[in-house]
Amino acid sequence: NAGVTQTPKFRILKIGQSMTLQCTQDMNHNYMYWYRQDPGMGLKLIYYSVGAGITDKGEVPNGYNVSRSTTEDFPLRLELAAPSQTSVYFCASNWLGGELFFGEGSRLTVL
Amino acid sequence: KQEVTQIPAALSVPEGENLVLNCSFTDSAIYNLQWFRQDPGKGLTSLLLIQSSQREQTSGRLNASLDKSSGRSTLYIAASQPGDSATYLCAVRGGGSQGNLIFGKGTKLSVKP
């Protein structure tokens, strides 16, 4: 099993550009999450999904959008990139209340 | 609001030493607690998951304990090795099985040969 796969691993954006971070999992997990990790700030939840067609905001959702059309995929969209969105983004998944599995991360720089 | 604290932020020990990493949380009404390891530039790898009804979990040289009443968990690493060098994070799930995980900021461990 590949587990949780994120693409791209690295990306540089200009202010105002848009992009989508891709996330897919092959463990048939119903729950999926997007976190951002900033130095000294820990992990912050951006959005999460409890199943296909259902998404909800986390702690820091502003500037992001998500969709969950299938169990496997949970893309994160940045519409108008800002320097404050420079961060490392992690996708994760689990069964209800179970062990959480993370992807390798996507490092985004907005200049 | 649940807060998770890990002290110290960094720890350096000689190889072979047994060590304890600490995690404290403010709300004892947790569903479970999970310990992770993060290597530089990598994602988080799950080490141990402790349910609220459990007192401890063991995996190889790792032992995690949970004391809900005092709001504390410890991760014990026996006979540390340079390969154990990484950042260790704990995360607490509250509000039942659907609750979100709240993460500590981690303890950066360095094991010197």
JSON list of C-alpha atoms in Angstrom, two decimals:
[
{"chain": "A", "resi": 1, "resn": "ASN", "atom": "CA", "xyz": [0.00, 0.00, 0.00]},
{"chain": "A", "resi": 2, "resn": "ALA", "atom": "CA", "xyz": [1.22, 3.52, -0.79]},
{"chain": "A", "resi": 3, "resn": "GLY", "atom": "CA", "xyz": [-0.64, 5.04, 2.17]},
{"chain": "A", "resi": 4, "resn": "VAL", "atom": "CA", "xyz": [-1.18, 8.80, 1.79]},
{"chain": "A", "resi": 5, "resn": "THR", "atom": "CA", "xyz": [0.35, 10.36, -1.33]},
{"chain": "A", "resi": 6, "resn": "GLN", "atom": "CA", "xyz": [0.75, 14.11, -1.84]},
{"chain": "A", "resi": 7, "resn": "THR", "atom": "CA", "xyz": [1.76, 16.03, -4.95]},
{"chain": "A", "resi": 8, "resn": "PRO", "atom": "CA", "xyz": [3.63, 18.19, -5.65]},
{"chain": "A", "resi": 9, "resn": "LYS", "atom": "CA", "xyz": [6.39, 17.92, -3.05]},
{"chain": "A", "resi": 10, "resn": "PHE", "atom": "CA", "xyz": [7.65, 21.43, -3.76]},
{"chain": "A", "resi": 11, "resn": "ARG", "atom": "CA", "xyz": [6.10, 24.45, -5.44]},
{"chain": "A", "resi": 12, "resn": "ILE", "atom": "CA", "xyz": [6.88, 28.14, -5.78]},
{"chain": "A", "resi": 13, "resn": "LEU", "atom": "CA", "xyz": [3.98, 30.47, -6.51]},
{"chain": "A", "resi": 14, "resn": "LYS", "atom": "CA", "xyz": [3.73, 34.16, -7.23]},
{"chain": "A", "resi": 15, "resn": "ILE", "atom": "CA", "xyz": [1.33, 36.30, -5.22]},
{"chain": "A", "resi": 16, "resn": "GLY", "atom": "CA", "xyz": [-2.17, 36.01, -6.64]},
{"chain": "A", "resi": 17, "resn": "GLN", "atom": "CA", "xyz": [-1.63, 32.72, -8.43]},
{"chain": "A", "resi": 18, "resn": "SER", "atom": "CA", "xyz": [-3.81, 29.69, -7.77]},
{"chain": "A", "resi": 19, "resn": "MET", "atom": "CA", "xyz": [-2.94, 26.05, -7.39]},
{"chain": "A", "resi": 20, "resn": "THR", "atom": "CA", "xyz": [-4.21, 22.73, -6.11]},
{"chain": "A", "resi": 21, "resn": "LEU", "atom": "CA", "xyz": [-2.39, 20.38, -3.78]},
{"chain": "A", "resi": 22, "resn": "GLN", "atom": "CA", "xyz": [-3.34, 16.81, -4.48]},
{"chain": "A", "resi": 23, "resn": "CYS", "atom": "CA", "xyz": [-3.86, 14.11, -1.86]},
{"chain": "A", "resi": 24, "resn": "THR", "atom": "CA", "xyz": [-4.91, 10.52, -2.32]},
{"chain": "A", "resi": 25, "resn": "GLN", "atom": "CA", "xyz": [-5.06, 7.57, 0.07]},
{"chain": "A", "resi": 26, "resn": "ASP", "atom": "CA", "xyz": [-5.46, 3.88, -0.65]},
{"chain": "A", "resi": 27, "resn": "MET", "atom": "CA", "xyz": [-6.48, 2.69, 2.83]},
{"chain": "A", "resi": 28, "resn": "ASN", "atom": "CA", "xyz": [-10.22, 3.27, 2.30]},
{"chain": "A", "resi": 29, "resn": "HIS", "atom": "CA", "xyz": [-10.22, 5.72, 5.22]},
{"chain": "A", "resi": 30, "resn": "ASN", "atom": "CA", "xyz": [-13.38, 7.74, 5.64]},
{"chain": "A", "resi": 31, "resn": "TYR", "atom": "CA", "xyz": [-11.70, 10.71, 7.37]},
{"chain": "A", "resi": 32, "resn": "MET", "atom": "CA", "xyz": [-9.20, 12.96, 5.60]},
{"chain": "A", "resi": 33, "resn": "TYR", "atom": "CA", "xyz": [-7.48, 16.15, 6.74]},
{"chain": "A", "resi": 34, "resn": "TRP", "atom": "CA", "xyz": [-5.31, 19.00, 5.59]},
{"chain": "A", "resi": 35, "resn": "TYR", "atom": "CA", "xyz": [-2.84, 20.57, 8.03]},
{"chain": "A", "resi": 36, "resn": "ARG", "atom": "CA", "xyz": [-0.26, 23.28, 7.67]},
{"chain": "A", "resi": 37, "resn": "GLN", "atom": "CA", "xyz": [2.95, 23.30, 9.68]},
{"chain": "A", "resi": 38, "resn": "ASP", "atom": "CA", "xyz": [4.86, 26.51, 10.33]},
{"chain": "A", "resi": 39, "resn": "PRO", "atom": "CA", "xyz": [8.11, 26.77, 12.29]},
{"chain": "A", "resi": 40, "resn": "GLY", "atom": "CA", "xyz": [7.44, 27.16, 16.00]},
{"chain": "A", "resi": 41, "resn": "MET", "atom": "CA", "xyz": [3.68, 27.10, 15.47]},
{"chain": "A", "resi": 42, "resn": "GLY", "atom": "CA", "xyz": [2.89, 23.42, 15.36]},
{"chain": "A", "resi": 43, "resn": "LEU", "atom": "CA", "xyz": [0.30, 21.80, 13.13]},
{"chain": "A", "resi": 44, "resn": "LYS", "atom": "CA", "xyz": [-2.91, 23.66, 12.38]},
{"chain": "A", "resi": 45, "resn": "LEU", "atom": "CA", "xyz": [-5.99, 22.02, 10.85]},
{"chain": "A", "resi": 46, "resn": "ILE", "atom": "CA", "xyz": [-7.19, 23.71, 7.66]},
{"chain": "A", "resi": 47, "resn": "TYR", "atom": "CA", "xyz": [-10.08, 21.51, 6.49]},
{"chain": "A", "resi": 48, "resn": "TYR", "atom": "CA", "xyz": [-11.29, 18.00, 7.06]},
{"chain": "A", "resi": 49, "resn": "SER", "atom": "CA", "xyz": [-13.75, 15.55, 5.54]},
{"chain": "A", "resi": 50, "resn": "VAL", "atom": "CA", "xyz": [-15.73, 12.75, 7.15]},
{"chain": "A", "resi": 51, "resn": "GLY", "atom": "CA", "xyz": [-16.57, 11.09, 3.84]},
{"chain": "A", "resi": 52, "resn": "ALA", "atom": "CA", "xyz": [-17.21, 11.66, 0.17]},
{"chain": "A", "resi": 53, "resn": "GLY", "atom": "CA", "xyz": [-19.24, 14.81, -0.37]},
{"chain": "A", "resi": 54, "resn": "ILE", "atom": "CA", "xyz": [-18.80, 16.10, 3.20]},
{"chain": "A", "resi": 55, "resn": "THR", "atom": "CA", "xyz": [-16.21, 18.70, 4.20]},
{"chain": "A", "resi": 56, "resn": "ASP", "atom": "CA", "xyz": [-15.84, 21.09, 7.11]},
{"chain": "A", "resi": 57, "resn": "LYS", "atom": "CA", "xyz": [-13.60, 23.93, 8.22]},
{"chain": "A", "resi": 58, "resn": "GLY", "atom": "CA", "xyz": [-10.79, 23.52, 10.66]},
{"chain": "A", "resi": 59, "resn": "GLU", "atom": "CA", "xyz": [-8.90, 26.11, 12.66]},
{"chain": "A", "resi": 60, "resn": "VAL", "atom": "CA", "xyz": [-7.37, 28.09, 9.75]},
{"chain": "A", "resi": 61, "resn": "PRO", "atom": "CA", "xyz": [-9.57, 27.72, 6.62]},
{"chain": "A", "resi": 62, "resn": "ASN", "atom": "CA", "xyz": [-9.32, 31.24, 5.19]},
{"chain": "A", "resi": 63, "resn": "GLY", "atom": "CA", "xyz": [-7.77, 31.34, 1.72]},
{"chain": "A", "resi": 64, "resn": "TYR", "atom": "CA", "xyz": [-8.34, 27.65, 1.04]},
{"chain": "A", "resi": 65, "resn": "ASN", "atom": "CA", "xyz": [-11.01, 25.41, -0.42]},
{"chain": "A", "resi": 66, "resn": "VAL", "atom": "CA", "xyz": [-11.45, 21.65, -0.55]},
{"chain": "A", "resi": 67, "resn": "SER", "atom": "CA", "xyz": [-13.63, 19.05, -2.20]},
{"chain": "A", "resi": 68, "resn": "ARG", "atom": "CA", "xyz": [-14.16, 15.34, -1.59]},
{"chain": "A", "resi": 69, "resn": "SER", "atom": "CA", "xyz": [-15.76, 13.70, -4.61]},
{"chain": "A", "resi": 70, "resn": "THR", "atom": "CA", "xyz": [-14.34, 10.23, -3.87]},
{"chain": "A", "resi": 71, "resn": "THR", "atom": "CA", "xyz": [-13.21, 8.34, -0.77]},
{"chain": "A", "resi": 72, "resn": "GLU", "atom": "CA", "xyz": [-9.62, 8.34, -2.03]},
{"chain": "A", "resi": 73, "resn": "ASP", "atom": "CA", "xyz": [-9.03, 11.97, -3.03]},
{"chain": "A", "resi": 74, "resn": "PHE", "atom": "CA", "xyz": [-9.04, 15.20, -1.04]},
{"chain": "A", "resi": 75, "resn": "PRO", "atom": "CA", "xyz": [-7.49, 18.12, -2.99]},
{"chain": "A", "resi": 76, "resn": "LEU", "atom": "CA", "xyz": [-6.71, 21.47, -1.36]},
{"chain": "A", "resi": 77, "resn": "ARG", "atom": "CA", "xyz": [-7.16, 24.58, -3.49]},
{"chain": "A", "resi": 78, "resn": "LEU", "atom": "CA", "xyz": [-5.41, 27.92, -2.93]},
{"chain": "A", "resi": 79, "resn": "GLU", "atom": "CA", "xyz": [-7.25, 30.55, -4.93]},
{"chain": "A", "resi": 80, "resn": "LEU", "atom": "CA", "xyz": [-5.21, 33.75, -4.53]},
{"chain": "A", "resi": 81, "resn": "ALA", "atom": "CA", "xyz": [-1.85, 32.87, -3.07]},
{"chain": "A", "resi": 82, "resn": "ALA", "atom": "CA", "xyz": [-0.45, 35.18, -0.40]},
{"chain": "A", "resi": 83, "resn": "PRO", "atom": "CA", "xyz": [2.96, 35.16, 1.34]},
{"chain": "A", "resi": 84, "resn": "SER", "atom": "CA", "xyz": [1.19, 34.10, 4.55]},
{"chain": "A", "resi": 85, "resn": "GLN", "atom": "CA", "xyz": [0.40, 30.79, 2.84]},
{"chain": "A", "resi": 86, "resn": "THR", "atom": "CA", "xyz": [4.08, 29.90, 2.62]},
{"chain": "A", "resi": 87, "resn": "SER", "atom": "CA", "xyz": [4.17, 26.72, 4.66]},
{"chain": "A", "resi": 88, "resn": "VAL", "atom": "CA", "xyz": [4.45, 22.96, 4.63]},
{"chain": "A", "resi": 89, "resn": "TYR", "atom": "CA", "xyz": [1.13, 21.27, 3.96]},
{"chain": "A", "resi": 90, "resn": "PHE", "atom": "CA", "xyz": [0.30, 17.78, 5.16]},
{"chain": "A", "resi": 91, "resn": "CYS", "atom": "CA", "xyz": [-2.57, 15.56, 4.17]},
{"chain": "A", "resi": 92, "resn": "ALA", "atom": "CA", "xyz": [-3.65, 12.83, 6.59]},
{"chain": "A", "resi": 93, "resn": "SER", "atom": "CA", "xyz": [-6.31, 10.15, 6.86]},
{"chain": "A", "resi": 94, "resn": "ASN", "atom": "CA", "xyz": [-7.76, 7.66, 9.31]},
{"chain": "A", "resi": 95, "resn": "TRP", "atom": "CA", "xyz": [-10.75, 5.58, 10.27]},
{"chain": "A", "resi": 96, "resn": "LEU", "atom": "CA", "xyz": [-13.13, 7.17, 12.75]},
{"chain": "A", "resi": 97, "resn": "GLY", "atom": "CA", "xyz": [-11.12, 7.81, 15.93]},
{"chain": "A", "resi": 98, "resn": "GLY", "atom": "CA", "xyz": [-8.26, 5.64, 14.75]},
{"chain": "A", "resi": 99, "resn": "GLU", "atom": "CA", "xyz": [-4.55, 6.02, 14.10]},
{"chain": "A", "resi": 100, "resn": "LEU", "atom": "CA", "xyz": [-3.73, 8.97, 11.87]},
{"chain": "A", "resi": 101, "resn": "PHE", "atom": "CA", "xyz": [-1.51, 8.48, 8.81]},
{"chain": "A", "resi": 102, "resn": "PHE", "atom": "CA", "xyz": [0.30, 11.36, 7.12]},
{"chain": "A", "resi": 103, "resn": "GLY", "atom": "CA", "xyz": [1.64, 12.06, 3.67]},
{"chain": "A", "resi": 104, "resn": "GLU", "atom": "CA", "xyz": [5.21, 13.29, 3.11]},
{"chain": "A", "resi": 105, "resn": "GLY", "atom": "CA", "xyz": [4.19, 16.92, 2.81]},
{"chain": "A", "resi": 106, "resn": "SER", "atom": "CA", "xyz": [4.05, 19.64, 0.15]},
{"chain": "A", "resi": 107, "resn": "ARG", "atom": "CA", "xyz": [6.39, 22.60, 0.61]},
{"chain": "A", "resi": 108, "resn": "LEU", "atom": "CA", "xyz": [4.87, 25.78, -0.78]},
{"chain": "A", "resi": 109, "resn": "THR", "atom": "CA", "xyz": [6.60, 29.14, -1.13]},
{"chain": "A", "resi": 110, "resn": "VAL", "atom": "CA", "xyz": [4.68, 32.24, -2.19]},
{"chain": "A", "resi": 111, "resn": "LEU", "atom": "CA", "xyz": [6.82, 35.12, -3.46]},
{"chain": "B", "resi": 1, "resn": "LYS", "atom": "CA", "xyz": [-10.07, 24.85, 24.68]},
{"chain": "B", "resi": 2, "resn": "GLN", "atom": "CA", "xyz": [-7.64, 21.94, 24.68]},
{"chain": "B", "resi": 3, "resn": "GLU", "atom": "CA", "xyz": [-3.97, 22.89, 24.79]},
{"chain": "B", "resi": 4, "resn": "VAL", "atom": "CA", "xyz": [-1.10, 20.45, 24.40]},
{"chain": "B", "resi": 5, "resn": "THR", "atom": "CA", "xyz": [2.37, 21.25, 25.71]},
{"chain": "B", "resi": 6, "resn": "GLN", "atom": "CA", "xyz": [5.61, 19.41, 25.22]},
{"chain": "B", "resi": 7, "resn": "ILE", "atom": "CA", "xyz": [8.56, 20.27, 27.41]},
{"chain": "B", "resi": 8, "resn": "PRO", "atom": "CA", "xyz": [11.46, 20.49, 26.74]},
{"chain": "B", "resi": 9, "resn": "ALA", "atom": "CA", "xyz": [11.45, 21.82, 23.19]},
{"chain": "B", "resi": 10, "resn": "ALA", "atom": "CA", "xyz": [14.82, 20.19, 22.58]},
{"chain": "B", "resi": 11, "resn": "LEU", "atom": "CA", "xyz": [16.81, 17.44, 24.26]},
{"chain": "B", "resi": 12, "resn": "SER", "atom": "CA", "xyz": [20.30, 16.07, 23.65]},
{"chain": "B", "resi": 13, "resn": "VAL", "atom": "CA", "xyz": [21.44, 12.77, 25.15]},
{"chain": "B", "resi": 14, "resn": "PRO", "atom": "CA", "xyz": [24.35, 10.36, 24.68]},
{"chain": "B", "resi": 15, "resn": "GLU", "atom": "CA", "xyz": [23.74, 7.11, 22.87]},
{"chain": "B", "resi": 16, "resn": "GLY", "atom": "CA", "xyz": [22.50, 4.28, 25.06]},
{"chain": "B", "resi": 17, "resn": "GLU", "atom": "CA", "xyz": [20.67, 6.46, 27.54]},
{"chain": "B", "resi": 18, "resn": "ASN", "atom": "CA", "xyz": [17.06, 5.76, 28.50]},
{"chain": "B", "resi": 19, "resn": "LEU", "atom": "CA", "xyz": [14.93, 8.88, 28.16]},
{"chain": "B", "resi": 20, "resn": "VAL", "atom": "CA", "xyz": [11.45, 10.23, 28.74]},
{"chain": "B", "resi": 21, "resn": "LEU", "atom": "CA", "xyz": [9.58, 12.75, 26.62]},
{"chain": "B", "resi": 22, "resn": "ASN", "atom": "CA", "xyz": [6.69, 14.61, 28.20]},
{"chain": "B", "resi": 23, "resn": "CYS", "atom": "CA", "xyz": [3.29, 15.70, 26.92]},
{"chain": "B", "resi": 24, "resn": "SER", "atom": "CA", "xyz": [0.68, 17.54, 28.97]},
{"chain": "B", "resi": 25, "resn": "PHE", "atom": "CA", "xyz": [-2.87, 18.51, 28.06]},
{"chain": "B", "resi": 26, "resn": "THR", "atom": "CA", "xyz": [-5.35, 20.82, 29.74]},
{"chain": "B", "resi": 27, "resn": "ASP", "atom": "CA", "xyz": [-8.66, 18.96, 29.21]},
{"chain": "B", "resi": 28, "resn": "SER", "atom": "CA", "xyz": [-8.70, 15.42, 30.59]},
{"chain": "B", "resi": 29, "resn": "ALA", "atom": "CA", "xyz": [-11.82, 14.46, 28.58]},
{"chain": "B", "resi": 30, "resn": "ILE", "atom": "CA", "xyz": [-9.85, 12.91, 25.74]},
{"chain": "B", "resi": 31, "resn": "TYR", "atom": "CA", "xyz": [-10.75, 10.10, 23.37]},
{"chain": "B", "resi": 32, "resn": "ASN", "atom": "CA", "xyz": [-7.20, 9.01, 22.62]},
{"chain": "B", "resi": 33, "resn": "LEU", "atom": "CA", "xyz": [-3.62, 10.25, 22.38]},
{"chain": "B", "resi": 34, "resn": "GLN", "atom": "CA", "xyz": [-1.11, 9.57, 19.64]},
{"chain": "B", "resi": 35, "resn": "TRP", "atom": "CA", "xyz": [2.67, 9.91, 19.53]},
{"chain": "B", "resi": 36, "resn": "PHE", "atom": "CA", "xyz": [4.41, 10.71, 16.24]},
{"chain": "B", "resi": 37, "resn": "ARG", "atom": "CA", "xyz": [7.94, 10.97, 14.99]},
{"chain": "B", "resi": 38, "resn": "GLN", "atom": "CA", "xyz": [8.98, 13.53, 12.36]},
{"chain": "B", "resi": 39, "resn": "ASP", "atom": "CA", "xyz": [12.32, 13.43, 10.58]},
{"chain": "B", "resi": 40, "resn": "PRO", "atom": "CA", "xyz": [13.63, 16.65, 8.96]},
{"chain": "B", "resi": 41, "resn": "GLY", "atom": "CA", "xyz": [11.80, 17.42, 5.73]},
{"chain": "B", "resi": 42, "resn": "LYS", "atom": "CA", "xyz": [9.48, 14.45, 6.15]},
{"chain": "B", "resi": 43, "resn": "GLY", "atom": "CA", "xyz": [5.93, 13.73, 7.19]},
{"chain": "B", "resi": 44, "resn": "LEU", "atom": "CA", "xyz": [4.78, 12.46, 10.56]},
{"chain": "B", "resi": 45, "resn": "THR", "atom": "CA", "xyz": [5.07, 8.76, 11.31]},
{"chain": "B", "resi": 46, "resn": "SER", "atom": "CA", "xyz": [2.73, 7.27, 13.88]},
{"chain": "B", "resi": 47, "resn": "LEU", "atom": "CA", "xyz": [4.51, 5.57, 16.78]},
{"chain": "B", "resi": 48, "resn": "LEU", "atom": "CA", "xyz": [1.83, 4.69, 19.32]},
{"chain": "B", "resi": 49, "resn": "LEU", "atom": "CA", "xyz": [-1.87, 5.27, 19.82]},
{"chain": "B", "resi": 50, "resn": "ILE", "atom": "CA", "xyz": [-3.32, 5.08, 23.34]},
{"chain": "B", "resi": 51, "resn": "GLN", "atom": "CA", "xyz": [-7.07, 4.93, 23.87]},
{"chain": "B", "resi": 52, "resn": "SER", "atom": "CA", "xyz": [-8.50, 6.83, 26.82]},
{"chain": "B", "resi": 53, "resn": "SER", "atom": "CA", "xyz": [-9.28, 3.55, 28.61]},
{"chain": "B", "resi": 54, "resn": "GLN", "atom": "CA", "xyz": [-5.64, 2.39, 28.38]},
{"chain": "B", "resi": 55, "resn": "ARG", "atom": "CA", "xyz": [-2.75, 3.24, 30.67]},
{"chain": "B", "resi": 56, "resn": "GLU", "atom": "CA", "xyz": [0.10, 2.36, 28.34]},
{"chain": "B", "resi": 57, "resn": "GLN", "atom": "CA", "xyz": [1.16, 1.01, 24.96]},
{"chain": "B", "resi": 58, "resn": "THR", "atom": "CA", "xyz": [4.44, -0.58, 23.94]},
{"chain": "B", "resi": 59, "resn": "SER", "atom": "CA", "xyz": [6.21, -1.01, 20.62]},
{"chain": "B", "resi": 60, "resn": "GLY", "atom": "CA", "xyz": [9.77, -2.31, 20.64]},
{"chain": "B", "resi": 61, "resn": "ARG", "atom": "CA", "xyz": [11.95, 0.12, 22.61]},
{"chain": "B", "resi": 62, "resn": "LEU", "atom": "CA", "xyz": [9.08, 2.59, 22.95]},
{"chain": "B", "resi": 63, "resn": "ASN", "atom": "CA", "xyz": [6.58, 2.75, 25.78]},
{"chain": "B", "resi": 64, "resn": "ALA", "atom": "CA", "xyz": [3.90, 5.39, 26.06]},
{"chain": "B", "resi": 65, "resn": "SER", "atom": "CA", "xyz": [1.88, 5.96, 29.20]},
{"chain": "B", "resi": 66, "resn": "LEU", "atom": "CA", "xyz": [-1.28, 7.93, 29.76]},
{"chain": "B", "resi": 67, "resn": "ASP", "atom": "CA", "xyz": [-2.60, 9.51, 32.96]},
{"chain": "B", "resi": 68, "resn": "LYS", "atom": "CA", "xyz": [-5.82, 11.28, 32.06]},
{"chain": "B", "resi": 69, "resn": "SER", "atom": "CA", "xyz": [-6.53, 12.55, 35.56]},
{"chain": "B", "resi": 70, "resn": "SER", "atom": "CA", "xyz": [-3.29, 14.50, 35.65]},
{"chain": "B", "resi": 71, "resn": "GLY", "atom": "CA", "xyz": [-3.39, 15.42, 31.95]},
{"chain": "B", "resi": 72, "resn": "ARG", "atom": "CA", "xyz": [-0.07, 13.80, 31.14]},
{"chain": "B", "resi": 73, "resn": "SER", "atom": "CA", "xyz": [1.50, 11.31, 28.80]},
{"chain": "B", "resi": 74, "resn": "THR", "atom": "CA", "xyz": [5.11, 10.18, 28.60]},
{"chain": "B", "resi": 75, "resn": "LEU", "atom": "CA", "xyz": [7.04, 8.49, 25.83]},
{"chain": "B", "resi": 76, "resn": "TYR", "atom": "CA", "xyz": [9.84, 6.32, 27.16]},
{"chain": "B", "resi": 77, "resn": "ILE", "atom": "CA", "xyz": [12.66, 5.40, 24.78]},
{"chain": "B", "resi": 78, "resn": "ALA", "atom": "CA", "xyz": [14.97, 2.65, 25.97]},
{"chain": "B", "resi": 79, "resn": "ALA", "atom": "CA", "xyz": [18.62, 2.37, 24.99]},
{"chain": "B", "resi": 80, "resn": "SER", "atom": "CA", "xyz": [18.54, 5.39, 22.67]},
{"chain": "B", "resi": 81, "resn": "GLN", "atom": "CA", "xyz": [20.34, 5.27, 19.32]},
{"chain": "B", "resi": 82, "resn": "PRO", "atom": "CA", "xyz": [21.49, 8.00, 16.91]},
{"chain": "B", "resi": 83, "resn": "GLY", "atom": "CA", "xyz": [18.72, 6.84, 14.57]},
{"chain": "B", "resi": 84, "resn": "ASP", "atom": "CA", "xyz": [16.18, 7.94, 17.18]},
{"chain": "B", "resi": 85, "resn": "SER", "atom": "CA", "xyz": [17.14, 11.57, 16.50]},
{"chain": "B", "resi": 86, "resn": "ALA", "atom": "CA", "xyz": [14.00, 13.32, 15.30]},
{"chain": "B", "resi": 87, "resn": "THR", "atom": "CA", "xyz": [11.19, 15.54, 16.51]},
{"chain": "B", "resi": 88, "resn": "TYR", "atom": "CA", "xyz": [8.57, 13.76, 18.59]},
{"chain": "B", "resi": 89, "resn": "LEU", "atom": "CA", "xyz": [5.03, 15.13, 18.67]},
{"chain": "B", "resi": 90, "resn": "CYS", "atom": "CA", "xyz": [2.06, 14.15, 20.73]},
{"chain": "B", "resi": 91, "resn": "ALA", "atom": "CA", "xyz": [-1.51, 14.81, 19.71]},
{"chain": "B", "resi": 92, "resn": "VAL", "atom": "CA", "xyz": [-4.71, 14.55, 21.71]},
{"chain": "B", "resi": 93, "resn": "ARG", "atom": "CA", "xyz": [-8.14, 13.74, 20.31]},
{"chain": "B", "resi": 94, "resn": "GLY", "atom": "CA", "xyz": [-11.01, 15.11, 22.35]},
{"chain": "B", "resi": 95, "resn": "GLY", "atom": "CA", "xyz": [-14.75, 15.40, 21.88]},
{"chain": "B", "resi": 96, "resn": "GLY", "atom": "CA", "xyz": [-15.30, 11.74, 21.14]},
{"chain": "B", "resi": 97, "resn": "SER", "atom": "CA", "xyz": [-14.18, 9.67, 18.16]},
{"chain": "B", "resi": 98, "resn": "GLN", "atom": "CA", "xyz": [-15.01, 12.49, 15.74]},
{"chain": "B", "resi": 99, "resn": "GLY", "atom": "CA", "xyz": [-12.99, 15.07, 17.62]},
{"chain": "B", "resi": 100, "resn": "ASN", "atom": "CA", "xyz": [-10.04, 16.71, 15.95]},
{"chain": "B", "resi": 101, "resn": "LEU", "atom": "CA", "xyz": [-6.45, 16.10, 16.97]},
{"chain": "B", "resi": 102, "resn": "ILE", "atom": "CA", "xyz": [-4.70, 18.90, 18.84]},
{"chain": "B", "resi": 103, "resn": "PHE", "atom": "CA", "xyz": [-0.94, 18.77, 18.43]},
{"chain": "B", "resi": 104, "resn": "GLY", "atom": "CA", "xyz": [1.89, 19.80, 20.69]},
{"chain": "B", "resi": 105, "resn": "LYS", "atom": "CA", "xyz": [4.82, 21.63, 19.14]},
{"chain": "B", "resi": 106, "resn": "GLY", "atom": "CA", "xyz": [7.14, 18.70, 19.65]},
{"chain": "B", "resi": 107, "resn": "THR", "atom": "CA", "xyz": [10.41, 17.83, 21.35]},
{"chain": "B", "resi": 108, "resn": "LYS", "atom": "CA", "xyz": [13.48, 17.76, 19.11]},
{"chain": "B", "resi": 109, "resn": "LEU", "atom": "CA", "xyz": [15.64, 14.84, 20.23]},
{"chain": "B", "resi": 110, "resn": "SER", "atom": "CA", "xyz": [19.30, 14.51, 19.37]},
{"chain": "B", "resi": 111, "resn": "VAL", "atom": "CA", "xyz": [21.11, 11.30, 20.31]},
{"chain": "B", "resi": 112, "resn": "LYS", "atom": "CA", "xyz": [24.89, 11.72, 20.17]},
{"chain": "B", "resi": 113, "resn": "PRO", "atom": "CA", "xyz": [27.11, 8.74, 19.23]}
]
